[in-house]
Amino acid sequence: MQNREYKVVMLGSGGVGKSALTVKFVTGQFAERYDPTVEDFYRKEIEVNREPATLEILDTAGTEQFASMRDLYIRNGQGFVLVYSITSMQSFLDIKSMRNQICRVKGTERVPIVLVGNKVDLERDREVQRNDGLGLAKEWACSFYEASAKAKINVDELFEQAVEQMNIMGKNK
Ligand code: GDP
Ligand code: MG
């Protein structure tokens, strides 16, 4: 029988909403502030296509002292949620090197990845167009959502999609 545990790693620049999306998904709550240095694991059981799935989510904080630490949690991760904020072009540019690092560590371009443009509730502050995100997702052949932890837009969907991607591509571990 297939292993029903899915190890997901949240990656993205500081302040894009990795913690907010994770906490919203796991507890349903949204806060105006999360400790930006806290790195933690969360677990949640859901059903995807009527199959039970236990997600173990690592919410990273980018505070690891050694680059090799990041390699380690990428190696342990099976699916990746790459988050940028639609209000920050810099965060969108940052995401590219993270995907490169994932592919390098995994030794393949075929990695379950969901690209997420968060904070879509802040339309008036938008710097990254939806088409920019779509274009990158097409280039990477990965899934893409614009989302909002605050307004609960596409939060459950993006984690369900991560599970589906892991089912399709295999979790290689
Ligand atoms: P992280 O560093 O990637 O973990 O980012 P956080 O989850 O700590 O979020 C950074 C800030 O953005 C916090 O003040 C959050 O409340 C806020 N934030 C996160 N997600 C959203 C969102 O979808 N909409 C809005 N308006 N603010 C958000
Ligand atoms: Mg955080």
CSV table of C-alpha atoms and ligand atoms in Angstrom, one decimal:
chain,number,residue,atom,x,y,z
A,1,MET,CA,0.0,0.0,0.0
A,2,GLN,CA,1.2,3.5,-0.7
A,3,ASN,CA,2.8,5.5,2.1
A,4,ARG,CA,0.2,8.1,3.0
A,5,GLU,CA,2.6,10.5,4.6
A,6,TYR,CA,3.5,13.5,2.5
A,7,LYS,CA,6.5,15.6,3.4
A,8,VAL,CA,6.0,19.2,2.2
A,9,VAL,CA,8.5,22.0,2.5
A,10,MET,CA,7.5,25.7,2.4
A,11,LEU,CA,10.1,27.9,0.7
A,12,GLY,CA,10.2,31.6,-0.3
A,13,SER,CA,11.7,34.9,0.9
A,14,GLY,CA,11.0,36.3,4.3
A,15,GLY,CA,7.6,38.0,4.7
A,16,VAL,CA,5.8,36.3,1.7
A,17,GLY,CA,3.4,34.4,4.0
A,18,LYS,CA,4.8,30.9,4.3
A,19,SER,CA,3.8,30.8,8.0
A,20,ALA,CA,0.5,32.5,7.4
A,21,LEU,CA,-0.5,29.9,4.7
A,22,THR,CA,0.7,27.0,6.8
A,23,VAL,CA,-1.1,28.1,9.9
A,24,LYS,CA,-4.3,29.0,8.0
A,25,PHE,CA,-4.3,25.6,6.4
A,26,VAL,CA,-3.6,23.7,9.7
A,27,THR,CA,-5.7,25.7,12.2
A,28,GLY,CA,-7.9,28.0,10.2
A,29,GLN,CA,-6.5,31.0,11.9
A,30,PHE,CA,-4.8,34.1,10.5
A,31,ALA,CA,-2.6,36.5,12.5
A,32,GLU,CA,-1.2,39.9,11.6
A,33,ARG,CA,2.2,38.7,12.7
A,34,TYR,CA,4.2,35.5,13.0
A,35,ASP,CA,7.7,35.1,14.5
A,36,PRO,CA,9.8,35.4,11.3
A,37,THR,CA,12.6,33.3,12.8
A,38,VAL,CA,10.5,30.3,13.9
A,39,GLU,CA,10.9,27.2,11.8
A,40,ASP,CA,8.5,24.4,12.6
A,41,PHE,CA,6.8,21.2,11.5
A,42,TYR,CA,3.0,21.0,11.3
A,43,ARG,CA,0.8,17.9,10.7
A,44,LYS,CA,-2.6,17.8,9.2
A,45,GLU,CA,-4.7,14.9,7.9
A,46,ILE,CA,-6.9,15.5,4.8
A,47,GLU,CA,-8.6,13.6,2.1
A,48,VAL,CA,-7.5,14.0,-1.5
A,49,ASN,CA,-9.5,12.1,-4.1
A,50,ARG,CA,-11.2,10.2,-1.3
A,51,GLU,CA,-7.8,8.9,-0.1
A,52,PRO,CA,-6.5,9.9,3.4
A,53,ALA,CA,-3.3,11.9,3.3
A,54,THR,CA,-1.2,13.0,6.3
A,55,LEU,CA,0.8,16.1,5.5
A,56,GLU,CA,3.9,16.9,7.4
A,57,ILE,CA,4.7,20.5,6.6
A,58,LEU,CA,8.1,22.1,7.3
A,59,ASP,CA,7.6,25.9,7.5
A,60,THR,CA,11.1,27.2,6.8
A,61,ALA,CA,12.4,30.6,8.0
A,62,GLY,CA,15.6,31.0,6.0
A,63,THR,CA,17.6,31.4,9.2
A,64,GLU,CA,19.6,28.2,8.8
A,65,GLN,CA,23.3,29.0,9.5
A,66,PHE,CA,24.7,26.7,6.9
A,67,ALA,CA,23.7,26.3,3.2
A,68,SER,CA,24.0,22.6,3.8
A,69,MET,CA,21.1,22.7,6.2
A,70,ARG,CA,18.8,23.8,3.4
A,71,ASP,CA,20.1,21.0,1.2
A,72,LEU,CA,19.3,18.6,4.0
A,73,TYR,CA,15.6,19.6,4.3
A,74,ILE,CA,15.3,19.7,0.6
A,75,ARG,CA,16.6,16.1,0.5
A,76,ASN,CA,14.1,15.1,3.1
A,77,GLY,CA,11.2,16.9,1.4
A,78,GLN,CA,9.0,15.2,-1.1
A,79,GLY,CA,6.9,18.1,-2.4
A,80,PHE,CA,7.6,21.9,-2.4
A,81,VAL,CA,5.4,24.9,-2.1
A,82,LEU,CA,7.3,27.9,-3.5
A,83,VAL,CA,5.8,31.1,-2.2
A,84,TYR,CA,6.2,34.7,-3.4
A,85,SER,CA,4.1,37.7,-2.6
A,86,ILE,CA,2.2,39.4,-5.5
A,87,THR,CA,3.2,42.7,-3.8
A,88,SER,CA,6.9,42.0,-4.1
A,89,MET,CA,8.7,41.6,-7.5
A,90,GLN,CA,11.9,40.8,-5.5
A,91,SER,CA,10.2,37.8,-3.8
A,92,PHE,CA,9.2,36.6,-7.3
A,93,LEU,CA,12.8,36.9,-8.6
A,94,ASP,CA,14.1,35.2,-5.4
A,95,ILE,CA,12.0,32.0,-6.0
A,96,LYS,CA,14.0,31.1,-9.1
A,97,SER,CA,17.2,30.3,-7.2
A,98,MET,CA,15.2,28.2,-4.8
A,99,ARG,CA,13.8,26.0,-7.5
A,100,ASN,CA,17.3,25.6,-8.9
A,101,GLN,CA,18.6,24.5,-5.6
A,102,ILE,CA,15.7,21.9,-5.3
A,103,CYS,CA,16.5,20.5,-8.7
A,104,ARG,CA,20.2,20.4,-8.0
A,105,VAL,CA,19.7,18.6,-4.6
A,106,LYS,CA,17.1,16.2,-6.1
A,107,GLY,CA,19.2,15.6,-9.2
A,108,THR,CA,16.2,16.0,-11.5
A,109,GLU,CA,13.8,18.7,-12.8
A,110,ARG,CA,10.9,16.4,-12.2
A,111,VAL,CA,10.0,17.5,-8.6
A,112,PRO,CA,6.5,18.0,-7.2
A,113,ILE,CA,6.3,21.8,-7.0
A,114,VAL,CA,3.4,24.2,-6.4
A,115,LEU,CA,4.1,27.8,-7.2
A,116,VAL,CA,2.1,30.2,-5.1
A,117,GLY,CA,1.6,34.0,-5.5
A,118,ASN,CA,0.3,34.9,-2.0
A,119,LYS,CA,-1.5,38.1,-0.7
A,120,VAL,CA,-3.9,38.3,-3.6
A,121,ASP,CA,-6.2,40.2,-1.3
A,122,LEU,CA,-3.7,43.2,-1.7
A,123,GLU,CA,-4.6,43.8,-5.3
A,124,ARG,CA,-3.9,47.6,-5.1
A,125,ASP,CA,-0.2,46.8,-4.1
A,126,ARG,CA,0.3,44.2,-6.8
A,127,GLU,CA,3.8,44.2,-8.4
A,128,VAL,CA,3.7,40.7,-10.0
A,129,GLN,CA,1.1,40.1,-12.6
A,130,ARG,CA,-0.8,36.9,-12.7
A,131,ASN,CA,0.7,36.2,-16.2
A,132,ASP,CA,4.2,36.4,-14.7
A,133,GLY,CA,3.3,33.6,-12.3
A,134,LEU,CA,1.6,31.6,-15.0
A,135,GLY,CA,4.5,32.0,-17.3
A,136,LEU,CA,7.0,30.7,-14.7
A,137,ALA,CA,4.8,27.8,-13.9
A,138,LYS,CA,4.6,26.8,-17.5
A,139,GLU,CA,8.3,27.0,-17.9
A,140,TRP,CA,8.7,24.8,-14.8
A,141,ALA,CA,5.8,22.5,-15.7
A,142,CYS,CA,4.4,22.9,-12.2
A,143,SER,CA,1.1,23.9,-10.7
A,144,PHE,CA,0.3,27.5,-9.9
A,145,TYR,CA,-2.1,29.4,-7.7
A,146,GLU,CA,-2.6,32.9,-6.6
A,147,ALA,CA,-3.7,32.7,-3.0
A,148,SER,CA,-4.4,34.6,0.2
A,149,ALA,CA,-3.8,33.3,3.7
A,150,LYS,CA,-5.8,36.3,5.0
A,151,ALA,CA,-8.9,36.0,2.8
A,152,LYS,CA,-8.6,32.1,2.6
A,153,ILE,CA,-8.3,32.0,-1.1
A,154,ASN,CA,-6.8,28.7,-2.6
A,155,VAL,CA,-5.3,27.7,0.8
A,156,ASP,CA,-6.7,24.2,1.0
A,157,GLU,CA,-6.4,23.9,-2.8
A,158,LEU,CA,-2.7,24.5,-2.9
A,159,PHE,CA,-1.9,21.9,-0.3
A,160,GLU,CA,-4.2,19.4,-2.0
A,161,GLN,CA,-2.5,20.1,-5.3
A,162,ALA,CA,0.9,19.4,-3.6
A,163,VAL,CA,-0.4,16.0,-2.6
A,164,GLU,CA,-1.7,15.3,-6.1
A,165,GLN,CA,1.7,16.3,-7.6
A,166,MET,CA,3.4,13.9,-5.2
A,167,ASN,CA,1.0,11.1,-6.2
A,168,ILE,CA,1.6,11.8,-9.9
A,169,MET,CA,5.4,12.1,-9.8
A,170,GLY,CA,6.1,9.8,-7.0
A,171,LYS,CA,7.6,10.9,-3.7
A,172,ASN,CA,11.0,9.4,-4.5
A,173,LYS,CA,11.6,8.5,-0.9
B,1,GDP,P1,6.9,34.3,6.2
B,1,GDP,O1,8.1,35.0,6.6
B,1,GDP,O2,7.0,33.9,4.7
B,1,GDP,O3,6.6,33.2,7.1
B,1,GDP,O4,5.7,35.3,6.2
B,1,GDP,P2,4.6,35.5,7.4
B,1,GDP,O5,3.6,34.3,7.3
B,1,GDP,O6,5.2,35.7,8.7
B,1,GDP,O7,3.8,36.8,6.8
B,1,GDP,C1,4.4,38.0,6.8
B,1,GDP,C2,3.4,39.1,7.0
B,1,GDP,O8,2.5,39.1,5.9
B,1,GDP,C3,2.6,39.0,8.3
B,1,GDP,O9,2.3,40.2,8.8
B,1,GDP,C4,1.3,38.3,7.8
B,1,GDP,O10,0.2,38.7,8.6
B,1,GDP,C5,1.2,39.0,6.4
B,1,GDP,N1,0.4,38.1,5.4
B,1,GDP,C6,0.7,36.8,5.2
B,1,GDP,N2,-0.2,36.3,4.3
B,1,GDP,C7,-1.0,37.3,3.9
B,1,GDP,C8,-2.1,37.5,3.0
B,1,GDP,O11,-2.5,36.6,2.3
B,1,GDP,N3,-2.6,38.7,2.9
B,1,GDP,C9,-2.2,39.8,3.6
B,1,GDP,N4,-2.8,41.0,3.5
B,1,GDP,N5,-1.2,39.7,4.5
B,1,GDP,C10,-0.6,38.5,4.7
B,2,MG,MG,7.6,32.4,8.7
